[in-house]
Short mmCIF file of C-alpha atoms in Angstrom, two decimals:
data_model
loop_
_atom_site.label_atom_id
_atom_site.label_comp_id
_atom_site.label_asym_id
_atom_site.label_seq_id
_atom_site.Cartn_x
_atom_site.Cartn_y
_atom_site.Cartn_z
CA MET A 2 0.00 0.00 0.00
CA SER A 3 2.80 2.42 0.88
CA LYS A 4 4.53 1.79 -2.45
CA THR A 5 1.25 2.42 -4.31
CA LYS A 6 0.70 5.71 -2.45
CA THR A 7 4.29 6.76 -3.14
CA VAL A 8 3.83 6.02 -6.85
CA LYS A 9 0.59 8.00 -6.95
CA LYS A 10 2.20 10.98 -5.20
CA SER A 11 5.18 10.98 -7.51
CA ASP A 12 2.86 10.64 -10.51
CA PHE A 13 0.78 13.57 -9.22
CA TRP A 14 3.80 15.84 -8.85
CA GLU A 15 5.12 14.85 -12.26
CA ARG A 16 1.78 15.72 -13.90
CA ASN A 17 1.64 18.94 -11.89
CA LYS A 18 5.10 19.86 -13.13
CA LYS A 19 4.05 19.23 -16.72
CA THR A 20 1.00 21.48 -16.30
CA HIS A 21 3.08 24.22 -14.67
CA GLY A 22 1.25 23.97 -11.34
CA TYR A 23 -2.28 23.95 -12.79
CA LEU A 24 -3.09 20.48 -11.39
CA LEU A 25 -2.12 21.51 -7.84
CA GLU A 26 -4.14 24.71 -8.10
CA LYS A 27 -7.18 22.81 -9.38
CA THR A 28 -6.90 20.24 -6.57
CA ILE A 29 -6.66 22.95 -3.91
CA TRP A 30 -9.76 24.70 -5.25
CA LYS A 31 -11.64 21.39 -5.41
CA TYR A 32 -11.02 20.51 -1.77
CA THR A 33 -11.59 24.10 -0.65
CA TYR A 34 -15.00 24.03 -2.35
CA ARG A 35 -15.86 20.76 -0.64
CA VAL A 36 -14.90 22.09 2.79
CA ILE A 37 -16.92 25.30 2.33
CA ARG A 38 -19.92 23.33 1.05
CA ALA A 39 -19.75 20.98 4.02
CA LEU A 40 -19.60 23.90 6.47
CA LEU A 41 -22.57 25.62 4.82
CA LEU A 42 -24.64 22.43 4.82
CA PHE A 43 -23.75 21.79 8.45
CA GLY A 44 -24.76 25.34 9.37
CA LEU A 45 -28.08 25.13 7.54
CA CYS A 46 -28.88 21.74 9.05
CA PHE A 47 -28.00 23.02 12.50
CA LEU A 48 -30.28 26.05 12.11
CA ILE A 49 -33.15 23.76 11.13
CA LEU A 50 -32.56 21.02 13.69
CA GLN A 51 -31.42 23.09 16.67
CA PRO A 52 -34.93 24.23 17.77
CA LEU A 53 -36.19 20.65 17.47
CA ILE A 54 -33.25 19.32 19.49
CA ASN A 55 -33.91 21.93 22.18
CA LYS A 56 -37.57 20.91 22.43
CA LEU A 57 -36.57 17.25 22.61
CA SER A 58 -34.10 17.96 25.39
CA VAL A 59 -36.56 20.06 27.41
CA SER A 60 -39.29 17.43 27.08
CA PHE A 61 -37.19 14.92 29.07
CA MET A 62 -36.29 17.33 31.89
CA LYS A 63 -37.77 17.39 35.37
CA GLN A 64 -38.84 20.69 36.93
CA ASP A 65 -35.55 21.11 38.80
CA ASP A 66 -33.59 21.09 35.52
CA LEU A 67 -35.62 24.00 34.14
CA TYR A 68 -34.26 26.37 36.78
CA ASP A 69 -30.72 24.94 36.93
CA ALA A 70 -28.35 27.21 34.99
CA THR A 71 -25.81 24.39 34.65
CA VAL A 72 -28.26 22.24 32.64
CA ILE A 73 -28.17 23.34 29.00
CA ALA A 74 -28.90 20.52 26.57
CA ILE A 75 -28.61 17.19 28.38
CA PRO A 76 -31.14 16.56 31.20
CA ARG A 77 -29.66 15.82 34.59
CA ASN A 78 -32.89 14.30 35.87
CA PHE A 79 -34.33 12.28 33.00
CA THR A 80 -38.10 11.66 33.03
CA LEU A 81 -40.98 10.54 30.82
CA GLY A 82 -43.53 12.14 33.10
CA ASN A 83 -44.02 15.12 30.77
CA TYR A 84 -45.28 12.85 27.99
CA ARG A 85 -47.65 11.07 30.37
CA LEU A 86 -48.98 14.44 31.57
CA ILE A 87 -49.65 15.62 28.00
CA ASP A 88 -51.45 12.36 27.32
CA GLU A 89 -53.61 12.98 30.38
CA LEU A 90 -54.30 16.65 29.59
CA ILE A 91 -55.33 16.37 25.93
CA ASN A 92 -56.29 12.67 25.67
CA TYR A 93 -53.48 12.22 23.16
CA TRP A 94 -54.30 8.81 21.69
CA LYS A 95 -57.93 9.66 20.99
CA CYS A 96 -56.90 12.98 19.43
CA MET A 97 -54.25 11.27 17.31
CA TRP A 98 -56.70 8.63 16.05
CA ASN A 99 -59.26 11.28 15.11
CA SER A 100 -56.59 13.39 13.39
CA LEU A 101 -55.29 10.32 11.54
CA TRP A 102 -58.53 9.17 9.96
CA ILE A 103 -59.64 12.73 9.18
CA ALA A 104 -56.29 13.56 7.53
CA LEU A 105 -56.32 10.31 5.54
CA LEU A 106 -59.88 10.83 4.31
CA ILE A 107 -59.39 14.47 3.38
CA SER A 108 -56.00 13.85 1.73
CA CYS A 109 -57.32 11.00 -0.41
CA LEU A 110 -60.34 13.04 -1.55
CA GLN A 111 -58.12 16.02 -2.35
CA VAL A 112 -55.65 13.95 -4.35
CA ILE A 113 -58.39 12.16 -6.33
CA ALA A 114 -60.23 15.37 -7.22
CA CYS A 115 -57.10 17.40 -7.95
CA THR A 116 -55.59 14.67 -10.12
CA LEU A 117 -58.67 14.57 -12.34
CA VAL A 118 -58.85 18.35 -12.59
CA GLY A 119 -55.11 18.74 -13.18
CA TYR A 120 -55.21 16.18 -16.00
CA GLY A 121 -58.20 17.93 -17.54
CA PHE A 122 -56.41 21.28 -17.54
CA ALA A 123 -53.29 19.70 -19.04
CA ARG A 124 -54.86 17.69 -21.87
CA PHE A 125 -58.37 18.88 -22.80
CA ARG A 126 -59.88 21.99 -24.31
CA PHE A 127 -63.16 23.30 -22.96
CA PRO A 128 -64.97 26.66 -22.80
CA PHE A 129 -63.43 29.32 -20.56
CA LYS A 130 -60.45 27.09 -19.78
CA ASN A 131 -58.11 30.00 -19.08
CA LEU A 132 -60.72 31.67 -16.89
CA TRP A 133 -61.18 28.53 -14.78
CA PHE A 134 -57.43 28.14 -14.42
CA ALA A 135 -57.20 31.76 -13.30
CA CYS A 136 -59.72 30.82 -10.60
CA VAL A 137 -57.38 28.01 -9.55
CA ILE A 138 -54.56 30.53 -9.18
CA LEU A 139 -56.88 32.71 -7.08
CA VAL A 140 -57.51 29.75 -4.78
CA ILE A 141 -53.75 29.62 -4.20
CA ILE A 142 -53.34 33.37 -3.67
CA VAL A 143 -56.43 34.29 -1.65
CA PRO A 144 -56.18 33.13 2.00
CA PRO A 145 -59.16 31.14 3.28
CA GLN A 146 -59.69 33.61 6.14
CA THR A 147 -61.13 36.10 3.64
CA ILE A 148 -64.09 33.80 2.91
CA LEU A 149 -64.62 32.65 6.50
CA THR A 150 -67.99 34.37 6.92
CA SER A 151 -69.25 33.14 3.55
CA LEU A 152 -68.27 29.56 4.32
CA TYR A 153 -69.95 29.62 7.70
CA LEU A 154 -73.20 31.12 6.39
CA ASN A 155 -73.26 28.77 3.41
CA PHE A 156 -72.90 25.57 5.43
CA SER A 157 -74.92 26.68 8.45
CA SER A 158 -77.89 27.26 6.10
CA PHE A 159 -77.04 24.77 3.37
CA ASP A 160 -79.37 24.34 0.42
CA VAL A 161 -79.09 23.30 -3.23
CA PHE A 162 -81.29 25.39 -5.54
CA GLY A 163 -83.90 25.57 -2.77
CA ILE A 164 -84.55 21.80 -2.88
CA PHE A 165 -84.01 21.13 0.84
CA ASN A 166 -86.13 24.11 1.82
CA LEU A 167 -88.91 22.94 -0.49
CA VAL A 168 -88.91 19.30 0.63
CA LEU A 169 -87.86 19.55 4.29
CA LYS A 170 -89.29 23.05 4.89
CA ARG A 171 -85.92 24.09 6.31
CA LYS A 172 -82.27 24.49 5.38
CA LEU A 173 -79.58 22.11 6.64
CA ASN A 174 -77.02 23.04 9.28
CA LEU A 175 -73.86 21.12 8.35
CA ILE A 176 -71.57 22.87 10.82
CA GLY A 177 -70.13 20.41 13.34
CA SER A 178 -69.79 17.49 10.91
CA MET A 179 -67.41 16.22 8.24
CA THR A 180 -69.86 16.91 5.42
CA PRO A 181 -68.72 20.48 4.60
CA TYR A 182 -65.10 19.43 4.49
CA VAL A 183 -65.85 16.45 2.25
CA LEU A 184 -67.92 18.59 -0.12
CA MET A 185 -65.16 21.20 -0.38
CA CYS A 186 -62.49 18.59 -1.07
CA MET A 187 -64.61 16.85 -3.72
CA THR A 188 -65.10 20.19 -5.48
CA CYS A 189 -61.41 21.17 -5.19
CA MET A 190 -62.02 23.98 -2.71
CA GLY A 191 -60.26 22.34 0.25
CA LEU A 192 -57.05 23.38 1.95
CA LYS A 193 -54.31 24.16 -0.67
CA ASN A 194 -56.22 22.37 -3.46
CA GLY A 195 -55.23 25.04 -5.98
CA LEU A 196 -51.57 24.24 -5.39
CA TYR A 197 -52.09 20.50 -5.99
CA ILE A 198 -54.00 21.20 -9.22
CA TYR A 199 -51.17 23.43 -10.44
CA MET A 200 -48.49 20.84 -9.58
CA LEU A 201 -50.35 18.00 -11.30
CA ARG A 202 -51.21 20.11 -14.34
CA GLN A 203 -47.57 21.04 -14.82
CA TYR A 204 -46.55 17.39 -14.48
CA PHE A 205 -49.11 16.06 -16.97
CA ARG A 206 -48.16 18.78 -19.46
CA GLY A 207 -44.60 17.43 -19.38
CA VAL A 208 -45.66 13.87 -20.29
CA PRO A 209 -45.21 13.20 -24.05
CA LYS A 210 -48.52 13.13 -25.93
CA GLU A 211 -47.27 10.20 -27.99
CA LEU A 212 -47.96 7.90 -25.02
CA GLU A 213 -51.64 8.82 -25.07
CA GLU A 214 -51.85 8.64 -28.85
CA ALA A 215 -50.43 5.12 -28.77
CA ALA A 216 -53.06 4.16 -26.20
CA TYR A 217 -55.83 5.63 -28.38
CA VAL A 218 -54.55 3.59 -31.34
CA ASP A 219 -54.76 0.45 -29.19
CA GLY A 220 -58.42 1.17 -28.50
CA CYS A 221 -58.29 2.88 -25.09
CA GLY A 222 -60.68 5.69 -24.32
CA ASN A 223 -59.88 8.86 -22.42
CA PHE A 224 -60.58 7.34 -19.01
CA GLN A 225 -58.70 4.10 -19.73
CA THR A 226 -55.72 6.08 -20.98
CA PHE A 227 -55.76 8.20 -17.84
CA VAL A 228 -55.95 5.18 -15.52
CA ARG A 229 -53.57 2.81 -17.33
CA ILE A 230 -51.00 5.21 -18.79
CA MET A 231 -50.97 8.52 -16.96
CA LEU A 232 -51.64 7.52 -13.36
CA PRO A 233 -48.82 4.93 -13.04
CA ASP A 234 -46.36 7.44 -14.50
CA ALA A 235 -47.54 10.15 -12.08
CA LYS A 236 -47.18 7.98 -8.98
CA ALA A 237 -44.31 10.05 -7.56
CA MET A 238 -46.10 13.38 -8.06
CA ILE A 239 -49.32 12.02 -6.56
CA THR A 240 -47.32 10.80 -3.57
CA SER A 241 -45.88 14.29 -3.14
CA CYS A 242 -49.33 15.91 -3.29
CA PHE A 243 -50.67 13.37 -0.79
CA LEU A 244 -47.85 14.14 1.64
CA PHE A 245 -48.47 17.87 1.36
CA ALA A 246 -52.20 17.38 1.84
CA PHE A 247 -51.73 15.07 4.83
CA VAL A 248 -49.25 17.36 6.60
CA TRP A 249 -51.31 20.51 6.07
CA GLN A 250 -54.47 18.78 7.22
CA TRP A 251 -52.69 17.30 10.25
CA THR A 252 -51.61 20.76 11.41
CA ASP A 253 -54.69 22.67 10.24
CA SER A 254 -56.69 24.61 12.81
CA PHE A 255 -58.73 26.94 10.57
CA TYR A 256 -61.08 24.43 8.90
CA THR A 257 -60.97 22.18 11.96
CA LYS A 258 -62.41 24.90 14.20
CA LEU A 259 -64.89 26.02 11.54
CA PHE A 260 -66.38 22.66 10.58
CA LEU A 261 -65.60 19.91 13.08
CA GLY A 262 -67.15 21.43 16.19
CA ASP A 263 -66.23 19.61 19.41
CA LYS A 264 -64.39 16.70 17.74
CA GLN A 265 -61.10 16.09 19.54
CA VAL A 266 -58.07 16.45 17.26
CA LEU A 267 -54.42 17.23 17.95
CA THR A 268 -54.51 20.87 16.85
CA LYS A 269 -57.34 21.61 19.27
CA GLY A 270 -55.56 19.67 21.98
CA LEU A 271 -52.37 21.70 21.56
CA ASN A 272 -54.32 24.96 21.65
CA SER A 273 -56.00 23.91 24.89
CA ILE A 274 -52.80 22.96 26.75
CA ALA A 275 -52.47 26.39 28.38
CA GLY A 276 -55.96 26.39 29.87
CA ARG A 277 -55.85 22.81 31.07
CA LEU A 278 -52.35 23.19 32.45
CA ASP A 279 -53.37 26.30 34.38
CA ASN A 280 -55.79 24.22 36.44
CA TYR A 281 -53.09 21.62 37.02
CA VAL A 282 -50.58 24.27 38.19
CA GLN A 283 -53.11 25.81 40.58
CA ARG A 284 -53.74 22.42 42.15
CA GLN A 285 -49.98 22.01 42.60
CA GLY A 286 -49.67 25.48 44.21
CA TRP A 287 -46.80 26.69 42.03
CA GLY A 288 -45.92 30.37 41.51
CA THR A 289 -46.33 32.40 38.31
CA PHE A 290 -42.72 32.00 37.17
CA ALA A 291 -42.84 28.24 37.67
CA ALA A 292 -46.15 28.04 35.84
CA GLU A 293 -44.79 29.95 32.81
CA ALA A 294 -41.67 27.79 32.51
CA PHE A 295 -43.70 24.63 32.96
CA LEU A 296 -46.16 25.79 30.29
CA GLN A 297 -43.38 26.26 27.73
CA GLN A 298 -42.03 22.83 28.58
CA MET A 299 -45.45 21.22 28.10
CA ILE A 300 -46.01 23.03 24.81
CA SER A 301 -42.63 21.74 23.55
CA THR A 302 -43.56 18.21 24.60
CA GLY A 303 -46.98 18.46 22.97
CA VAL A 304 -45.49 19.73 19.70
CA LEU A 305 -43.06 16.80 19.59
CA MET A 306 -45.87 14.32 20.20
CA ALA A 307 -47.90 15.96 17.43
CA ILE A 308 -45.15 15.91 14.77
CA ALA A 309 -43.83 12.43 15.57
CA PRO A 310 -46.33 10.69 13.22
CA LEU A 311 -45.39 13.12 10.44
CA ILE A 312 -41.70 12.28 10.80
CA LEU A 313 -42.49 8.56 10.58
CA LEU A 314 -44.66 9.15 7.51
CA TYR A 315 -41.88 11.04 5.75
CA LEU A 316 -39.32 8.33 6.54
CA PHE A 317 -41.51 5.77 4.76
CA ALA A 318 -42.44 8.02 1.81
CA GLN A 319 -39.27 10.06 1.29
CA LYS A 320 -38.22 8.14 -1.82
CA GLY A 321 -41.39 9.02 -3.71
CA PHE A 322 -41.29 12.60 -2.41
CA VAL A 323 -37.71 13.23 -3.58
CA GLU A 324 -38.41 11.52 -6.90
CA SER A 325 -41.42 13.76 -7.53
CA LEU A 326 -39.37 16.90 -6.85
CA SER A 327 -36.63 15.80 -9.24
CA GLN A 328 -39.13 14.95 -11.98
CA THR A 329 -40.94 18.25 -11.52
CA GLY A 330 -37.67 20.14 -11.92
CA ILE A 331 -36.96 18.34 -15.19
CA LYS A 332 -40.43 18.51 -16.78
CA MET A 333 -41.59 21.94 -15.72
#
């Protein structure tokens, strides 16, 4: 091995001498670039992960560690009691189950509807196509808070062309159920649906039309071509849209408060930690300073418990997510 290294070094210096020092200069710049890139990546990763690491550290600390100036990152008194307390305060497992099935249902409906609409915008011509796509862009730009009152009035007195009022002699109050959310997702008016339509439209526009023409020659109709040819090819992009939809629905509090009423979900549980913890602190007889520090610790613990399922989901689906991003960069 030593002889091989010696030969390589001597060969390097001989080639460097022949190039009048250019090879050495190029090698120095190459390794300098690698070092700088590594430092920048480390700094960016640290900026992203450092708050999460702090929350993780605090969540395992006992109360004494919160007020000990010598304890910075590693708990001196390790405990899992904070996680048990959060479970008791917000009924964590019930909230997580409700959030899980709601997020899965809403995400699937959003992906199905947006995939059909995105394919239609990419491949078909129909009246006022540009106008309808401009409406899709408006759905992306306009925040849902601007139509809060309209949504509430529409679903609290729901009617379709006066049919319910004519037959039932009254309008339907859908607030407090999943029905408004399902209807909005099926009509592509759910949370961030405009963004998913845009992503899928751009992807389908990048697929060669020859694939569809070959399917038409083989006797496939529009729907068969979409199902057999386009959908399998768009698997990565659909996975990406599903992940976005699931994460945004998991952390959503706007539509959850507006439509779901008293249903227990994680976002409502996290928002109620302060009030429920206040009663707990009063029973313990702690002072104001202790209560404030303990509240921040419990919020950190609750946030970690809320995002843990999302981290697991990404670990299982990261291959499809990264693949969709790379394909989008090529085809858009």
